[in-house]
XYZ file of C-alpha atoms in Angstrom:
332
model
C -0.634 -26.523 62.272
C -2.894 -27.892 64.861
C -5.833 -25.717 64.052
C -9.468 -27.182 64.852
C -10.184 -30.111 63.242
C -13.517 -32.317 63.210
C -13.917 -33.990 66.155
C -17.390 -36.110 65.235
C -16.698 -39.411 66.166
C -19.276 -41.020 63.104
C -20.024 -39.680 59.727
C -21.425 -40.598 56.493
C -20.115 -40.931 53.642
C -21.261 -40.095 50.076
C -20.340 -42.901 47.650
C -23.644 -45.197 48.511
C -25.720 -41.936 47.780
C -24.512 -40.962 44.730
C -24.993 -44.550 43.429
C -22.308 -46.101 43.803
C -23.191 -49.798 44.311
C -26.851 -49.619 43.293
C -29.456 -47.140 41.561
C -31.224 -45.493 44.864
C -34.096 -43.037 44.226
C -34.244 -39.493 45.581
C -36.431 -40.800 48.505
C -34.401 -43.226 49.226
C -31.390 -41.435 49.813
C -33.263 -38.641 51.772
C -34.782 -41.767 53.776
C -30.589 -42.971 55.070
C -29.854 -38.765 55.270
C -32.767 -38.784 57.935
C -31.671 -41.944 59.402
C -28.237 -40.230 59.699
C -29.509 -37.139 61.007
C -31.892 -38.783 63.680
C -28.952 -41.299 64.626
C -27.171 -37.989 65.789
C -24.987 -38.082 63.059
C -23.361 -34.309 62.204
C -20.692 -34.888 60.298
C -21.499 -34.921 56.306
C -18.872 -36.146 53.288
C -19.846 -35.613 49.729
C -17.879 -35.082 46.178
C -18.757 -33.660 42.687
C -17.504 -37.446 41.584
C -20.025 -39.715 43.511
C -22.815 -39.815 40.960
C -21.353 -37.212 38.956
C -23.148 -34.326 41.274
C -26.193 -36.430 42.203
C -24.659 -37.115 45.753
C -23.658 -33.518 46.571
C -27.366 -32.966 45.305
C -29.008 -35.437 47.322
C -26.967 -34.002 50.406
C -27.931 -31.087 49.685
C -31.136 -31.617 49.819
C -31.722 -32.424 52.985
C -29.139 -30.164 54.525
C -30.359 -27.182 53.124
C -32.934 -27.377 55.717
C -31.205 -27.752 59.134
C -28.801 -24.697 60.597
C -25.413 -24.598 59.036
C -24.332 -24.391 62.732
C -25.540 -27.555 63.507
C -23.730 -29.862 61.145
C -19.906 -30.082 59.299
C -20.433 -30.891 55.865
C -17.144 -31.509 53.937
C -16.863 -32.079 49.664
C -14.178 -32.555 47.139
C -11.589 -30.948 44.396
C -9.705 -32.268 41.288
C -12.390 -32.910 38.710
C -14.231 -30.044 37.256
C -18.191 -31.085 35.554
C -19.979 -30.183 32.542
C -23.007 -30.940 31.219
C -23.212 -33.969 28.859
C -26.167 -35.975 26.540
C -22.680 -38.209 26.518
C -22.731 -39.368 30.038
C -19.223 -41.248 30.044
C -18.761 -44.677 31.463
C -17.966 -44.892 35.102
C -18.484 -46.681 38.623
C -21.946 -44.814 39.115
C -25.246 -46.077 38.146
C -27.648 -44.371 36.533
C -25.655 -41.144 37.631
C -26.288 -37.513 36.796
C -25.617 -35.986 32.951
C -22.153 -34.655 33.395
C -18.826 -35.407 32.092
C -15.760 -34.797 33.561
C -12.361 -33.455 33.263
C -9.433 -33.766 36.026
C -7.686 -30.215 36.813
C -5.787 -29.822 40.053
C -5.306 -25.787 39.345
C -6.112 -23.094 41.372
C -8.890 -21.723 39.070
C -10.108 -25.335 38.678
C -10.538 -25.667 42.521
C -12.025 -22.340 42.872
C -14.577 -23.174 40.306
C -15.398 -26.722 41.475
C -16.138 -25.304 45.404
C -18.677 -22.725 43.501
C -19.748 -25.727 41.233
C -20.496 -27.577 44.549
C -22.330 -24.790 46.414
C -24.382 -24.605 43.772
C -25.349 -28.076 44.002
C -25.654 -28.304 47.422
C -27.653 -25.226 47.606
C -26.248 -24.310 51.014
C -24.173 -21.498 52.007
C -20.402 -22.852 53.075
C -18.574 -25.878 53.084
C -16.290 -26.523 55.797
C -13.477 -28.543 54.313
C -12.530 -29.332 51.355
C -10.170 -32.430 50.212
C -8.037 -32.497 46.886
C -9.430 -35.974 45.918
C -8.169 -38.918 43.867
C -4.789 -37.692 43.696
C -3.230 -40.884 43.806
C -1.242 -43.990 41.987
C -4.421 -45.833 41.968
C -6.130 -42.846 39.730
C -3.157 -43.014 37.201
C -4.972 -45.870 34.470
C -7.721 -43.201 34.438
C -6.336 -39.915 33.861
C -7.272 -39.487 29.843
C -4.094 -38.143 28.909
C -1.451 -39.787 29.849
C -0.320 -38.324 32.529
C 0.526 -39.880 35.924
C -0.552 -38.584 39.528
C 3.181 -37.162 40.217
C 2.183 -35.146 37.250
C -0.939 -33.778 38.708
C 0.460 -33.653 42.065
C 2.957 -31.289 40.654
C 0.378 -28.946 39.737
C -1.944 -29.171 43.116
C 1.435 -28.081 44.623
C 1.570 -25.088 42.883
C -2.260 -24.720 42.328
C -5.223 -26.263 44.505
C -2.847 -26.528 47.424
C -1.945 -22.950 48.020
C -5.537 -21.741 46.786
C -6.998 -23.874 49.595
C -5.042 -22.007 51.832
C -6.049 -18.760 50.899
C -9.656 -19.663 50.842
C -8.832 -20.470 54.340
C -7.362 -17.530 55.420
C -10.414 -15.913 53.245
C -12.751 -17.842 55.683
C -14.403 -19.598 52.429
C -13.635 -22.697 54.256
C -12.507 -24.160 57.828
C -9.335 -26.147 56.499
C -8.358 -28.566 53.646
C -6.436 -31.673 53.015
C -6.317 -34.731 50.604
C -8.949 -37.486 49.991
C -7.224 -40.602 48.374
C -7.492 -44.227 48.503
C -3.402 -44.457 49.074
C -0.817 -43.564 51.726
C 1.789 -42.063 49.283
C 0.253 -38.834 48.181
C -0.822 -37.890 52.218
C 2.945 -38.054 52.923
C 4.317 -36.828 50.044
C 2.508 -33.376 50.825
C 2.884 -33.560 54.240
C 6.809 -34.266 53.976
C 8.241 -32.817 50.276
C 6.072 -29.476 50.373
C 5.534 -26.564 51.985
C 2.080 -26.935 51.622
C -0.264 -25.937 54.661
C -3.192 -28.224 55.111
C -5.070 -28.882 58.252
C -6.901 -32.491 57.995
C -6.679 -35.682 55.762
C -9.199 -37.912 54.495
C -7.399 -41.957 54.004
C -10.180 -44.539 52.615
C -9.693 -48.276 52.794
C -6.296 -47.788 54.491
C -7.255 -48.710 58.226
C -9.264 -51.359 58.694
C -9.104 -54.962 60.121
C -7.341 -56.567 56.995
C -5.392 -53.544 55.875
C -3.830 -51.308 58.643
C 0.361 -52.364 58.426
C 1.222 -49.505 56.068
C -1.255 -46.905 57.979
C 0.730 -47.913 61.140
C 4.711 -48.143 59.217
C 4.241 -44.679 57.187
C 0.980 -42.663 57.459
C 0.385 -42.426 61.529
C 4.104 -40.648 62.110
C 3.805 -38.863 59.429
C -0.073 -37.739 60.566
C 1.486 -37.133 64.083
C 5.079 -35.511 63.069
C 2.925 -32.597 61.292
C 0.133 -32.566 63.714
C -2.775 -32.748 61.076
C -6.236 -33.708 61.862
C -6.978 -37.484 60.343
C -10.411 -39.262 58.752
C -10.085 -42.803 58.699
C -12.843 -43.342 55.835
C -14.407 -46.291 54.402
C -13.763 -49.067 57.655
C -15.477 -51.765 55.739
C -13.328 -51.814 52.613
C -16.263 -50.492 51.015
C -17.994 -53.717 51.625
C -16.011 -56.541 52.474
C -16.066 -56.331 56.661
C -20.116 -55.370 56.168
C -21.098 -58.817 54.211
C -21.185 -57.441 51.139
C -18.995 -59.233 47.990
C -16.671 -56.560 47.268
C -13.774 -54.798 48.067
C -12.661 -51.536 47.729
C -14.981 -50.758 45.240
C -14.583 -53.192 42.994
C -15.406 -57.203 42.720
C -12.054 -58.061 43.266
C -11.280 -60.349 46.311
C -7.222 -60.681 47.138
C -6.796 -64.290 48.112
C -5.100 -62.635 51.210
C -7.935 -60.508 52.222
C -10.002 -63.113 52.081
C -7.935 -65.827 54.247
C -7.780 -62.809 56.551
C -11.304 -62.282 56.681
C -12.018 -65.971 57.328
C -9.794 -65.805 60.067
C -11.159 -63.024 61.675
C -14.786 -64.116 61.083
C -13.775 -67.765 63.194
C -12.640 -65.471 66.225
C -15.698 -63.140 65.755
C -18.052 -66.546 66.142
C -16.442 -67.873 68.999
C -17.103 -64.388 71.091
C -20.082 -63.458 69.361
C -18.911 -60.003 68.058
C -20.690 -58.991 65.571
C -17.860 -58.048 62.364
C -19.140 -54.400 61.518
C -19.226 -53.514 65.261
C -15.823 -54.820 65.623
C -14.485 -52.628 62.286
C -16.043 -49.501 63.318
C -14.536 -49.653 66.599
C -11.192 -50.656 65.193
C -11.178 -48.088 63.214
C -11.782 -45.656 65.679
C -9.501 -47.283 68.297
C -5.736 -45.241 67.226
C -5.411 -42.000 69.086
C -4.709 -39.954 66.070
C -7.597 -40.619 64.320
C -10.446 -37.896 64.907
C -13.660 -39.405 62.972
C -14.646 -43.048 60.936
C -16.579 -42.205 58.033
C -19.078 -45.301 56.636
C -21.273 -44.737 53.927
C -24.761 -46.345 54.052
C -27.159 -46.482 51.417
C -30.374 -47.725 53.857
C -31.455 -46.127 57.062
C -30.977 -49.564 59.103
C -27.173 -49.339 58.188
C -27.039 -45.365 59.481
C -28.475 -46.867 62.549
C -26.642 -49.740 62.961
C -23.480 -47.855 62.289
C -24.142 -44.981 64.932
C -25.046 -47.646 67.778
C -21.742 -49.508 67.020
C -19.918 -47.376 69.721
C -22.081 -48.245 72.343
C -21.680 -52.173 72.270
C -18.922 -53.813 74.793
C -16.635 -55.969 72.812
C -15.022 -58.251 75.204
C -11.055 -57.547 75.420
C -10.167 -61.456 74.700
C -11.392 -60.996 71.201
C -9.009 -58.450 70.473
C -6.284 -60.561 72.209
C -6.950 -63.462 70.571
C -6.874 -61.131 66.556
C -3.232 -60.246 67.882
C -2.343 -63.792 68.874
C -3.214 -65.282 65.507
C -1.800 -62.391 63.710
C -4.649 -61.471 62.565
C -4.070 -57.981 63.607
C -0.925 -56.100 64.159
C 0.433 -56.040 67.278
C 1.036 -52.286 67.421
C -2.802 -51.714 66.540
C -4.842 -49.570 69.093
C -7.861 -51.470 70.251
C -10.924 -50.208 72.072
C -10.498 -50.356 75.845
């Protein structure tokens, strides 16, 4: 444990660029890529999944062109593609002609990382998350089984192939990428597994951070494992938009939060993305925020977050209407 782990302090996500909210064309997404790039963004996270292959190609893409050296570009395992004139129904709009089939083994994973390098047209990846491997995943599995059931066969399958890829130097390091604490410390604390980094979306952020604090930071620290804290906005909510977490779902909770947080935000004229990106960041253990964008202006906006001053009293003033747990890190 404790081998090197990325350290970028900003990334960008792949869900926005592989369609995930709204069709984008090709030049649009190379448009926020540039943005990214220019913004001194370095750090790069993809998946066969977002747009069924069109966001690993879009990243692709662009990357192709700039020095391997110069960027870390990390992609995804756990669903294997095939060409389809049946594209099936799914989150993505207008996304590429695949279908797809979930398989956690160790030829699976082995395949997909080829699949991907293929699609990406570059020459390594640098780590590589078992994604979607998760309680949230288990009305979509096609059949039957449940995530424990998977899990059981990354354990014996994609987990212990990662690792030897490792040690092959195929890749830097590997870890999960799921929208749920459980399956992060289930592998960290029931196997023997090896992994070097995780990936947690929608789990740290200014309404949802109790359980990442309770169960998923000891753990993270216990096992001294490199930690992503991905997707600050609830994929929308804390940015303005009228989602969250990926869907058009609003918990009355999350919402009365929100409100709350918005009032304080007003009165000290923080601006709320600002104040979730740095929030995010704020804990210790985490090494990197990732934020997908799907315009340049947000890439920008997103990378000069870290260099605005927000006064102390507003984070006070979270804690003192409960807004925010008390235990939360907050930027100094």
């Amino acid at each position: 444990m404790g081998r090197e782990v990325i350290k970028e302090k900003l990334g960008l996500g792949g869900v926005a660029i592989g369609n995930g909210f709204k069709v984008l064309s090709d030049i649009e997404a190379e448009k926020t890529l540039k943005a990214a790039w220019d913004a001194g963004i370095r750090y790069y996270d993809t998946s066969p999944w977002y747009g069924l292959g069109l966001s690993e190609r879009r990243f692709g893409h662009f990357l192709h062109n700039k020095k391997k050296d110069d960027y870390i570009l990390t992609t995804k395992v756990g669903r294997v593609l095939s060409a389809t004139k049946n594209i099936p129904e799914t989150m993505w709009n207008e996304p590429a002609p695949f279908d797809y089939k979930y398989d956690y083994s160790a030829k699976a994973v082995r395949r997909s990382i080829e699949d991907s390098l293929q699609r990406l047209g570059i020459e390594s990846i640098d780590y590589v998350f078992i994604h979607d491997l998760s309680p949230d995943h288990n009305d979509e599995y096609k059949d039957g089984t449940t995530w424990l059931d998977h899990f059981e066969v990354a354990r014996k399958g994609a987990m212990p192939e990662l690792t030897k890829m490792r040690e092959e130097g195929l890749i830097k390091g590997w870890g999960l990428g799921v929208n749920t604490i459980e399956p992060i410390v289930k592998t960290l604390e029931e196997t023997d597994a090896d992994p070097d980094i995780f990936l947690s979306a929608i789990q740290y952020s200014l309404v949802d951070h109790k359980k990442s604090l309770d169960e998923l930071f000891p753990s993270i620290e216990k096992h001294n494992v490199g930690l992503i804290a991905a997707a600050p906005f609830n994929a929308g909510l804390l940015s303005g938009q009228g989602r969250y977490n990926y869907s058009g779902d609003m918990p009355e909770e999350k919402v009365k939060r929100l409100n709350g947080i918005k009032e304080i935000a007003k009165k000290h004229n923080v601006d709320l993305s600002t104040a979730s990106l740095q929030f995010s960041y704020a804990p210790k253990i985490v090494n990197t925020v990732l934020a997908g964008a799907s315009k340049p202006e947000q890439v920008q906006e997103n990378a000069k977050a870290f260099d605005i001053k927000i006064p102390s009293q507003f984070w006070e003033d979270l804690k003192k209407e409960k807004l925010i747990d008390e235990r939360a890190e907050v930027p100094e």
